[in-house]
Coordinates of C-alpha atoms in Angstrom, one line a residue:
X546 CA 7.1 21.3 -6.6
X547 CA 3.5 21.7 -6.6
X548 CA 3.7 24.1 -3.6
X549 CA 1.5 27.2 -2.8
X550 CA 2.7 30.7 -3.2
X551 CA 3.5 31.9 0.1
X552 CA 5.7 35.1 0.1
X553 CA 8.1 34.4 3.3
X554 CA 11.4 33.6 4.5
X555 CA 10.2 30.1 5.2
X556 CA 9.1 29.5 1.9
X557 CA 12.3 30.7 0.2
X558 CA 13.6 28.7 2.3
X559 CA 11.1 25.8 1.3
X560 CA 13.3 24.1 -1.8
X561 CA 16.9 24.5 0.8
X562 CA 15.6 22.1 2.9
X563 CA 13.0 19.6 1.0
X564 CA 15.4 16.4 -0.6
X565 CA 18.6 17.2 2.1
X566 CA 19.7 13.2 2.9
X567 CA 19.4 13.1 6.6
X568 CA 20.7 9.6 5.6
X569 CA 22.5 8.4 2.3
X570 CA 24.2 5.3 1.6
X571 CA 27.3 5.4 -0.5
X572 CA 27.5 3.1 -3.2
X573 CA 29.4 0.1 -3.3
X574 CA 29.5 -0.3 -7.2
X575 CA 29.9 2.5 -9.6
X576 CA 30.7 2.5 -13.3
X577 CA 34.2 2.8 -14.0
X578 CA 35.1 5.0 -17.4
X579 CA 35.8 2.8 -19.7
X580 CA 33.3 0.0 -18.4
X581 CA 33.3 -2.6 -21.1
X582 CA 31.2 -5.0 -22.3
X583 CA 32.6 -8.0 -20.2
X584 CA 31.9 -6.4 -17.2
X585 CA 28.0 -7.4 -17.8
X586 CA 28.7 -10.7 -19.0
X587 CA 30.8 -11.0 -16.0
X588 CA 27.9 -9.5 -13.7
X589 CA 25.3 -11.5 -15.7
X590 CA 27.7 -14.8 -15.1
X591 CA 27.9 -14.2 -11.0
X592 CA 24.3 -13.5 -10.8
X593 CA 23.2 -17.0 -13.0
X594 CA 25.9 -18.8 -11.0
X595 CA 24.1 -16.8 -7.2
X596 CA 20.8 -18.0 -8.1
X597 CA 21.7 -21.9 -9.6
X598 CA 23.4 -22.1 -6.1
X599 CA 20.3 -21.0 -4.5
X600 CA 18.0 -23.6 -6.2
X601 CA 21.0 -26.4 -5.9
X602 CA 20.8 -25.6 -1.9
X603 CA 16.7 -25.3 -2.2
X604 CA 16.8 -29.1 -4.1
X605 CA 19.7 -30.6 -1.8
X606 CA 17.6 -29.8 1.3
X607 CA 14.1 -31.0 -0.4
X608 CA 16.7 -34.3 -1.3
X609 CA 17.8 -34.6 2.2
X610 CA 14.1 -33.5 4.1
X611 CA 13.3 -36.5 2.0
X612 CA 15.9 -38.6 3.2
X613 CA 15.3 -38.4 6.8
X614 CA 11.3 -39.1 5.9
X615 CA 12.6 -42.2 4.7
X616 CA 14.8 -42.6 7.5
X617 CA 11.8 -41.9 10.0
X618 CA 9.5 -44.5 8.3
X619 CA 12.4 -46.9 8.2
X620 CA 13.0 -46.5 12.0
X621 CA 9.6 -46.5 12.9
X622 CA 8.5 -49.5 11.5
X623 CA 11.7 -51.2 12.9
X624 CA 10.3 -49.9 16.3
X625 CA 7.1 -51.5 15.6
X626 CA 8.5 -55.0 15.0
X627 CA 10.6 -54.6 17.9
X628 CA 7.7 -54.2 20.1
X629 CA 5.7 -57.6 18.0
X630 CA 9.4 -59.0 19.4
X631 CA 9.0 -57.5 23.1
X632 CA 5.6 -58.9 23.6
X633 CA 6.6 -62.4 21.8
X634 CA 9.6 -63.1 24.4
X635 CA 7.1 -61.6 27.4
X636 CA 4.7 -64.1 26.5
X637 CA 7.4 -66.9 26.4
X638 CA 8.6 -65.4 29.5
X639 CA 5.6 -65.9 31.1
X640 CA 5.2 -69.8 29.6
X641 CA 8.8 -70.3 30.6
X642 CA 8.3 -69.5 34.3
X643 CA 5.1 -71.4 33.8
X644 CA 6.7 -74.8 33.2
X645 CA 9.3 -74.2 35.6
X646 CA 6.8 -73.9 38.6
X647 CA 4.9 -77.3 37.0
X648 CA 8.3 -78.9 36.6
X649 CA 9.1 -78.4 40.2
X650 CA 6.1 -79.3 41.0
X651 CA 6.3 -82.9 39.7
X652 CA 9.5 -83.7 40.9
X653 CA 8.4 -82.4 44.3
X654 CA 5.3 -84.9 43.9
X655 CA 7.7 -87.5 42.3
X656 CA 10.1 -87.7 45.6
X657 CA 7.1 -86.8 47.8
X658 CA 5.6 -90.6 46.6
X659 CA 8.8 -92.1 47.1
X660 CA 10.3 -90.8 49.9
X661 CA 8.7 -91.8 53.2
X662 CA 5.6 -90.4 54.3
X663 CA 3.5 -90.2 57.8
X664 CA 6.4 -92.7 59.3
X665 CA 6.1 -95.0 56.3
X666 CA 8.6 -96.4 54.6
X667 CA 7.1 -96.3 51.2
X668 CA 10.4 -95.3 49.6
X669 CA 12.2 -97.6 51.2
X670 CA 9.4 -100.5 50.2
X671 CA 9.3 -99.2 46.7
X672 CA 13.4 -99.7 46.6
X673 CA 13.6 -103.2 48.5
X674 CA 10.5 -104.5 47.1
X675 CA 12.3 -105.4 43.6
X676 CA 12.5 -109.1 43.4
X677 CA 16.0 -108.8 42.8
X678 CA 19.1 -106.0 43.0
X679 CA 18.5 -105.6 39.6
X680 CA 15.1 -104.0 40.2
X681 CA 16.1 -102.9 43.0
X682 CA 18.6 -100.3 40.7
X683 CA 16.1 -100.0 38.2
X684 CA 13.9 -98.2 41.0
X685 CA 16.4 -96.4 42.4
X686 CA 17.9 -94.7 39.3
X687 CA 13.9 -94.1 38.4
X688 CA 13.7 -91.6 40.6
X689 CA 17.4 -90.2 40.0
X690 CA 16.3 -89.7 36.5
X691 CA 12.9 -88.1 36.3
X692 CA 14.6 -85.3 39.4
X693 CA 17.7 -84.9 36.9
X694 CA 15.4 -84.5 33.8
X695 CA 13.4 -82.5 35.6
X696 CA 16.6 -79.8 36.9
X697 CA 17.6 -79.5 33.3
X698 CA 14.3 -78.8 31.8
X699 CA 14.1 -75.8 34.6
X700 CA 17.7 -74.9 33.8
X701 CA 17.1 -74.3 30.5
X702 CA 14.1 -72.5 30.9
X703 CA 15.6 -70.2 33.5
X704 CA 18.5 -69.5 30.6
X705 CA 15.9 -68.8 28.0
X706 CA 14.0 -66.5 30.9
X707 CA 17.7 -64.9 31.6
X708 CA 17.7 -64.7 27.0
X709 CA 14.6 -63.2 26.6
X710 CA 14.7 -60.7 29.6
X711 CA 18.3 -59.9 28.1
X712 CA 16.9 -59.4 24.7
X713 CA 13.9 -57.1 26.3
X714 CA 16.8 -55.0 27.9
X715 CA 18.1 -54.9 24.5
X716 CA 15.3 -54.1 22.3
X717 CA 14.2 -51.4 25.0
X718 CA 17.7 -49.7 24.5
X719 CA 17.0 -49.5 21.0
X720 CA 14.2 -48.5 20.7
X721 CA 14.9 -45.8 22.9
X722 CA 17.9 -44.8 20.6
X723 CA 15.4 -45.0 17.2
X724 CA 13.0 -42.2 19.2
X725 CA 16.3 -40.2 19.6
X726 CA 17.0 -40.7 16.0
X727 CA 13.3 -39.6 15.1
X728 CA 13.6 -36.9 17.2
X729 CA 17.1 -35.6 16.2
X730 CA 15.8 -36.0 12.9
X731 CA 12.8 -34.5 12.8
X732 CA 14.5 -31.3 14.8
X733 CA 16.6 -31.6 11.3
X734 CA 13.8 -31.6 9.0
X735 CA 12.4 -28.9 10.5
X736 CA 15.7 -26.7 10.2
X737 CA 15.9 -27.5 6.5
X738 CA 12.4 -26.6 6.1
X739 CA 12.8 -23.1 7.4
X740 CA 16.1 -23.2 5.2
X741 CA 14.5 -24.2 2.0
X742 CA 11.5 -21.1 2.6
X743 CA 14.3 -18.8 3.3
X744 CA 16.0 -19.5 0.2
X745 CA 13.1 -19.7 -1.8
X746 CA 12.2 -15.9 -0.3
X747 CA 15.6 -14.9 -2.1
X748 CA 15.1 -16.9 -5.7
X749 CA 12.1 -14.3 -7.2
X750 CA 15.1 -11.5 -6.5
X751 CA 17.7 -13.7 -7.8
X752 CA 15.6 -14.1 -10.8
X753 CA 14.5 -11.1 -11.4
X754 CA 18.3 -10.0 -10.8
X755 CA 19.2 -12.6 -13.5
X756 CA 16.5 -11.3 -15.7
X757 CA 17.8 -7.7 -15.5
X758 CA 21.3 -8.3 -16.2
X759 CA 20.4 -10.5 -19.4
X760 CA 18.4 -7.7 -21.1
X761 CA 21.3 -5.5 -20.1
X762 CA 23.6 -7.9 -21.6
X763 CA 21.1 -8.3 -24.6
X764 CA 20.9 -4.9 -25.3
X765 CA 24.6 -4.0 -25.8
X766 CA 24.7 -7.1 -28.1
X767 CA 21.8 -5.5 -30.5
X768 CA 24.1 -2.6 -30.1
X769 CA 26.8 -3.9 -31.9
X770 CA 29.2 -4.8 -28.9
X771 CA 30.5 -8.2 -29.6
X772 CA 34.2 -8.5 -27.7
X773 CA 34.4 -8.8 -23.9
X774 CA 36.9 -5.6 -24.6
X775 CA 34.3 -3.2 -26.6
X776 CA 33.7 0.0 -24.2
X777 CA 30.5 1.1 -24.0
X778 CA 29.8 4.1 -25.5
X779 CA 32.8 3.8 -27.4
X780 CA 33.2 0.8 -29.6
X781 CA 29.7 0.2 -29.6
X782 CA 26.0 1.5 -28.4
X783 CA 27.3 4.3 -29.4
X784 CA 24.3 6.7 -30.8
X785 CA 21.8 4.2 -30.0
X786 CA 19.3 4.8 -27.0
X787 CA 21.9 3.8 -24.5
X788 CA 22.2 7.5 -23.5
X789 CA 18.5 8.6 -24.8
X790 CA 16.5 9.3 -21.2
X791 CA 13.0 7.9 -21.6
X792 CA 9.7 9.2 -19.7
X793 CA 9.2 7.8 -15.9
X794 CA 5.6 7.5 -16.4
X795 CA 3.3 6.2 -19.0
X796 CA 0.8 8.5 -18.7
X797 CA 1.4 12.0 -17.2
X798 CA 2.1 15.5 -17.5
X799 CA 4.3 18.4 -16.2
X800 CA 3.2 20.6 -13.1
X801 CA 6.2 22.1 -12.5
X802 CA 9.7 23.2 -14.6
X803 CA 13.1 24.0 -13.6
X804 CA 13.8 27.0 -13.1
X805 CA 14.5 29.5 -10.0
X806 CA 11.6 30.7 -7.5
X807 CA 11.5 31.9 -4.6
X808 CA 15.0 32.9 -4.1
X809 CA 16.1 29.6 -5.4
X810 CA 16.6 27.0 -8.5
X811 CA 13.8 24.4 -8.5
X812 CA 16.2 21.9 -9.5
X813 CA 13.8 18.8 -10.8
X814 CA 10.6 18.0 -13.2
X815 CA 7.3 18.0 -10.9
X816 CA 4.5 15.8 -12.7
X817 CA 1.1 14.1 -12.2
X818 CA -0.6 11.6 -13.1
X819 CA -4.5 10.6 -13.4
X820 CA -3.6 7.6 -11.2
X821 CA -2.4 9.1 -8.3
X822 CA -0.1 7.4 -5.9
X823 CA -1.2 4.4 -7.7
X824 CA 1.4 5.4 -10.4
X825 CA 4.5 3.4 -11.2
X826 CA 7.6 4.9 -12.1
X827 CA 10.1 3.6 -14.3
X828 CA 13.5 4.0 -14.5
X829 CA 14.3 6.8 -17.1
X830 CA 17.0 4.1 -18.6
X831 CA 19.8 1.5 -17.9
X832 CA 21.7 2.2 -15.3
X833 CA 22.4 1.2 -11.4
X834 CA 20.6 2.4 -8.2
X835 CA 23.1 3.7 -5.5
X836 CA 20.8 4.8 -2.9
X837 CA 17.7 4.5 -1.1
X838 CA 16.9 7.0 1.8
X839 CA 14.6 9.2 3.1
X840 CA 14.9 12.8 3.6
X841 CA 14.5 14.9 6.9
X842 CA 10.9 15.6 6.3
X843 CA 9.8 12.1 5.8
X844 CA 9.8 11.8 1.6
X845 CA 11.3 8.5 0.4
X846 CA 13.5 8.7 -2.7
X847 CA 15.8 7.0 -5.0
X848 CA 18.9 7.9 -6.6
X849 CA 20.2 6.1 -9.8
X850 CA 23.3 6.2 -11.3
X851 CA 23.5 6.4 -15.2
X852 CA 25.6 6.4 -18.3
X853 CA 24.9 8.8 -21.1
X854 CA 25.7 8.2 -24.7
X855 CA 28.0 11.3 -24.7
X856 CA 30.1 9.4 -22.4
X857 CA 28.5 11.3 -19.7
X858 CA 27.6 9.9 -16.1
X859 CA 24.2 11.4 -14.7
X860 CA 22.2 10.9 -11.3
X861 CA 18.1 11.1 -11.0
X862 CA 17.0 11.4 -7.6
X863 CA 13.0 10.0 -7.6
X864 CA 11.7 12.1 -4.5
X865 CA 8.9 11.6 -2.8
X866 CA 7.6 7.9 -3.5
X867 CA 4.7 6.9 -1.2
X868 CA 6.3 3.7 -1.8
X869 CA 9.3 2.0 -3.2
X870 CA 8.7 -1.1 -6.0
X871 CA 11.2 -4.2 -5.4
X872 CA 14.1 -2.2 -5.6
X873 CA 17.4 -2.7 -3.7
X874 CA 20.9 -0.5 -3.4
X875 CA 23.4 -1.7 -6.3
X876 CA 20.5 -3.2 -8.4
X877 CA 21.0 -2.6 -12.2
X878 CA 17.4 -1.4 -13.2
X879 CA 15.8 -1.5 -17.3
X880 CA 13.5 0.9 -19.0
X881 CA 11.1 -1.7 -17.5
X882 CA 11.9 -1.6 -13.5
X883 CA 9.5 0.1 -11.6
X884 CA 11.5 2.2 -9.2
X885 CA 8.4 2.7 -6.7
X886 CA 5.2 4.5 -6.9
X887 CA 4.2 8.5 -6.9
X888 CA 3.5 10.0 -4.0
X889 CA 3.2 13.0 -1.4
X890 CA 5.7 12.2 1.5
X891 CA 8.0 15.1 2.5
X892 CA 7.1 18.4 2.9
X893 CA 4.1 18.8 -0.5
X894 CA 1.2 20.2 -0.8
X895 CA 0.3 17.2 -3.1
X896 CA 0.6 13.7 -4.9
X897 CA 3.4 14.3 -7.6
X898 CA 7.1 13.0 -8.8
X899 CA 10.1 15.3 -8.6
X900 CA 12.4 14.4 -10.8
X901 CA 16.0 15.1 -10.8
X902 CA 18.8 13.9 -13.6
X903 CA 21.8 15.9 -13.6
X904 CA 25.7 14.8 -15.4
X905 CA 27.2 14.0 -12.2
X906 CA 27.7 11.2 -9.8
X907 CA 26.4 12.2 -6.4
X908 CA 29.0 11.5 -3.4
X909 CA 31.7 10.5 -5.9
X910 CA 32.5 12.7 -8.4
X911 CA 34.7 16.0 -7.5
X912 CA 32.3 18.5 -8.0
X913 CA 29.3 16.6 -6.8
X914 CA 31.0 14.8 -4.2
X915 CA 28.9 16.8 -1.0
X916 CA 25.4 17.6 -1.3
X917 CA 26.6 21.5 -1.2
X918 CA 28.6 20.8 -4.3
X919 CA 26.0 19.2 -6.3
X920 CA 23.7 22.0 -5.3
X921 CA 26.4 24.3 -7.0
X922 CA 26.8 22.2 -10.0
X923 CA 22.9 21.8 -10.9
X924 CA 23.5 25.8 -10.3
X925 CA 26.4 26.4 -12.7
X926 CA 25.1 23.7 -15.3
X927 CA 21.6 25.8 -15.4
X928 CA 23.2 28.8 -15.7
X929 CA 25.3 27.4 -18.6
X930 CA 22.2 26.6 -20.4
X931 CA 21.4 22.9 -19.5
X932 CA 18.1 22.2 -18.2
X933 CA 18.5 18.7 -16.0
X934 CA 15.6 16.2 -17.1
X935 CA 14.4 18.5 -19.3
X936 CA 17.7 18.2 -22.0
X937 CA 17.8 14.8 -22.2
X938 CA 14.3 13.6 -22.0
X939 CA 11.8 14.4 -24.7
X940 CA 8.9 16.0 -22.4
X941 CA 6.0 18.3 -23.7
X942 CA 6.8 22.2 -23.7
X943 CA 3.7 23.3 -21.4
X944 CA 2.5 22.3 -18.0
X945 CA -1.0 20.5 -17.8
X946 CA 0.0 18.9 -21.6
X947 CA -0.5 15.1 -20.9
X948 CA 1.4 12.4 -22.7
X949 CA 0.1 8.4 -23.3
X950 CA 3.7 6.4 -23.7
X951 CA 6.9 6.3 -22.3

């Protein structure tokens, strides 16, 4: 791994220690033997059916943030005639009270010139002055009338002032309710707002989730499997590139082989790039990512479960990313995902990609179930003559040897 020669106990020690998992999550998903073709319908199904919920919850809350806008408009003008209203029945308030004070005012005048006055007796000369009793009730009931006219007119404007100031109690009530509403609503809108950004955070993932299963599901149908029951590997996508590895770069070539140094087996592919840690790295095929984690020397890596065409299951660990693409644990990754970018995090001496890929699943398979027993297997299955990356991926025979396509 692109390391300098330094003849020591810590260096031999160097390749013990550099991808150890302080911290490795299991995975929830891994390919049963036997995995059939309706399993990725299935898993392309539940994904179409994850992200149509999304965008039915992303339009229902647009449909209901729309709603309430209508709502608030509604209420709002409604609050606007109710204060036209309030001022109208103010204004006859006003007049009301108005006429009242001028209608007491003339029958006070009325009985003032009637009744008697300084010690006259104009009242009384007004009532006995009639020429006969006839006028004499004529006069009398004069007076009777215009005061009883007079006390109605002022009892219904005192009921239409009692109305009105009623109906200002009323509309001030509702109006205070409508600003609830608009608040209450608006404190709604709001929520669905930061609901509808949250779920459209989650739909490129969905998609792209959707995407990925599709060409998974598209592939093994231009491998022959037809039937939900077909086993892949096994009734069809059988000698096709199913289990043929590809390159992880585009461009690239080999610094390092596996092989034993230093007291120990280099256990991965080391190689560059002209580009740097500006390098993507692809997924070497179709498979399943199981873990994301970082070792105890800082490097960030990724481990990928696979499944051979020889029926095989095989691991890659990706080590040392300076940074990961838009990846997840349990996501099923193409030819085309980029897995993250090259890098020199860990303990390097410089910007490269050690790659791993070995015919075991890591943590769940008997003799790679501990990171000890892997160690032994990648031991015993170099000893035995298999190379890793370098058996199942087409890669140039020298170091330095630079290649242009996956």
């Amino acid at each position: 791994m692109m390391k300098k020669i330094i003849v020591s106990s810590f260096t031999i020690l160097f390749t013990f220690v550099m991808i150890i998992p302080v911290s490795v999550f299991a995975t929830d998903y891994q390919y049963a033997d036997g995995v059939t073709f309706g399993q990725f319908q299935d898993d392309l199904a539940k994904a179409e059916k994850e992200l149509n919920a999304n965008n039915q919850s992303i339009n229902n809350n647009k449909n209901q943030i729309n709603a309430d806008n209508a709502t608030i408009k509604k209420l709002k003008s409604e609050i606007e005639e109710m204060g036209v209203e309030t001022n109208k029945l103010q204004q006859q308030i006003a007049e009301s009270n108005l006429s009242i004070a001028e209608r007491k005012k003339q029958t006070q005048d009325v009985i003032s010139y009637y009744q008697m006055s300084q010690g006259e007796n104009i009242y009384l000369e007004y009532v006995f002055g009639g020429d006969s009793i006839t006028d004499l009730v004529y006069r009398l009931s004069i007076v009777e009338q215009i005061t009883e006219y007079n006390e109605k007119i002022m009892k219904e404007l005192e009921s239409l002032i009692q109305a009105n100031e009623a109906r200002k109690v009323e509309l001030a009530n509702k109006e205070k309710e409508y600003e609830n509403k608009i608040t209450s609503l608006n404190a709604e809108i709001g929520k669905l707002t930061n609901s509808v950004s949250k779920l459209g955070e989650l739909s490129p993932g969905l998609e792209q989730e959707v995407k990925t299963k599709r060409d998974l599901v598209d592939f093994y149908k231009n491998q022959g499997c037809k039937n939900r029951s077909d086993v892949i590997g096994k009734d069809c996508a059988v000698s096709s590139s199913n289990g043929q590895f590809s390159r992880p770069i585009k461009t690239g070539y080999i610094t390092s082989f596996i092989g034993y140094r230093w007291g120990s087996l280099h256990r991965g592919l080391d190689m560059g790039s002209s580009l740097g840690r500006n390098t993507p790295l692809y997924s070497v095929g179709y498979g399943r990512i199981t873990s994301i984690w970082r070792d105890g020397n800082g490097a960030n890596n990724v481990n990928i479960e696979y499944r051979g065409r020889d029926g095989k299951y095989y691991t890659a660990i990706y080590a040392h990313l300076s940074r990961y693409g838009k990846i997840y644990k349990n996501m099923e990754v193409t030819p085309n995902t980029i897995i993250g970018y090259m890098g020199d995090t860990g303990f390097v001496t410089g910007v490269h990609l050690h790659l791993e890929l070995w015919p075991c699943r890591l943590y769940v398979d008997k003799e790679c179930k501990t990171w000890n027993n892997y160690v032994n297997f990648v031991s015993k299955q170099y000893k035995s003559g298999f190379k890793g990356a370098e058996s199942v991926i087409n890669f140039p025979g020298k170091t330095y040897q630079t290649w242009y396509t996956k």
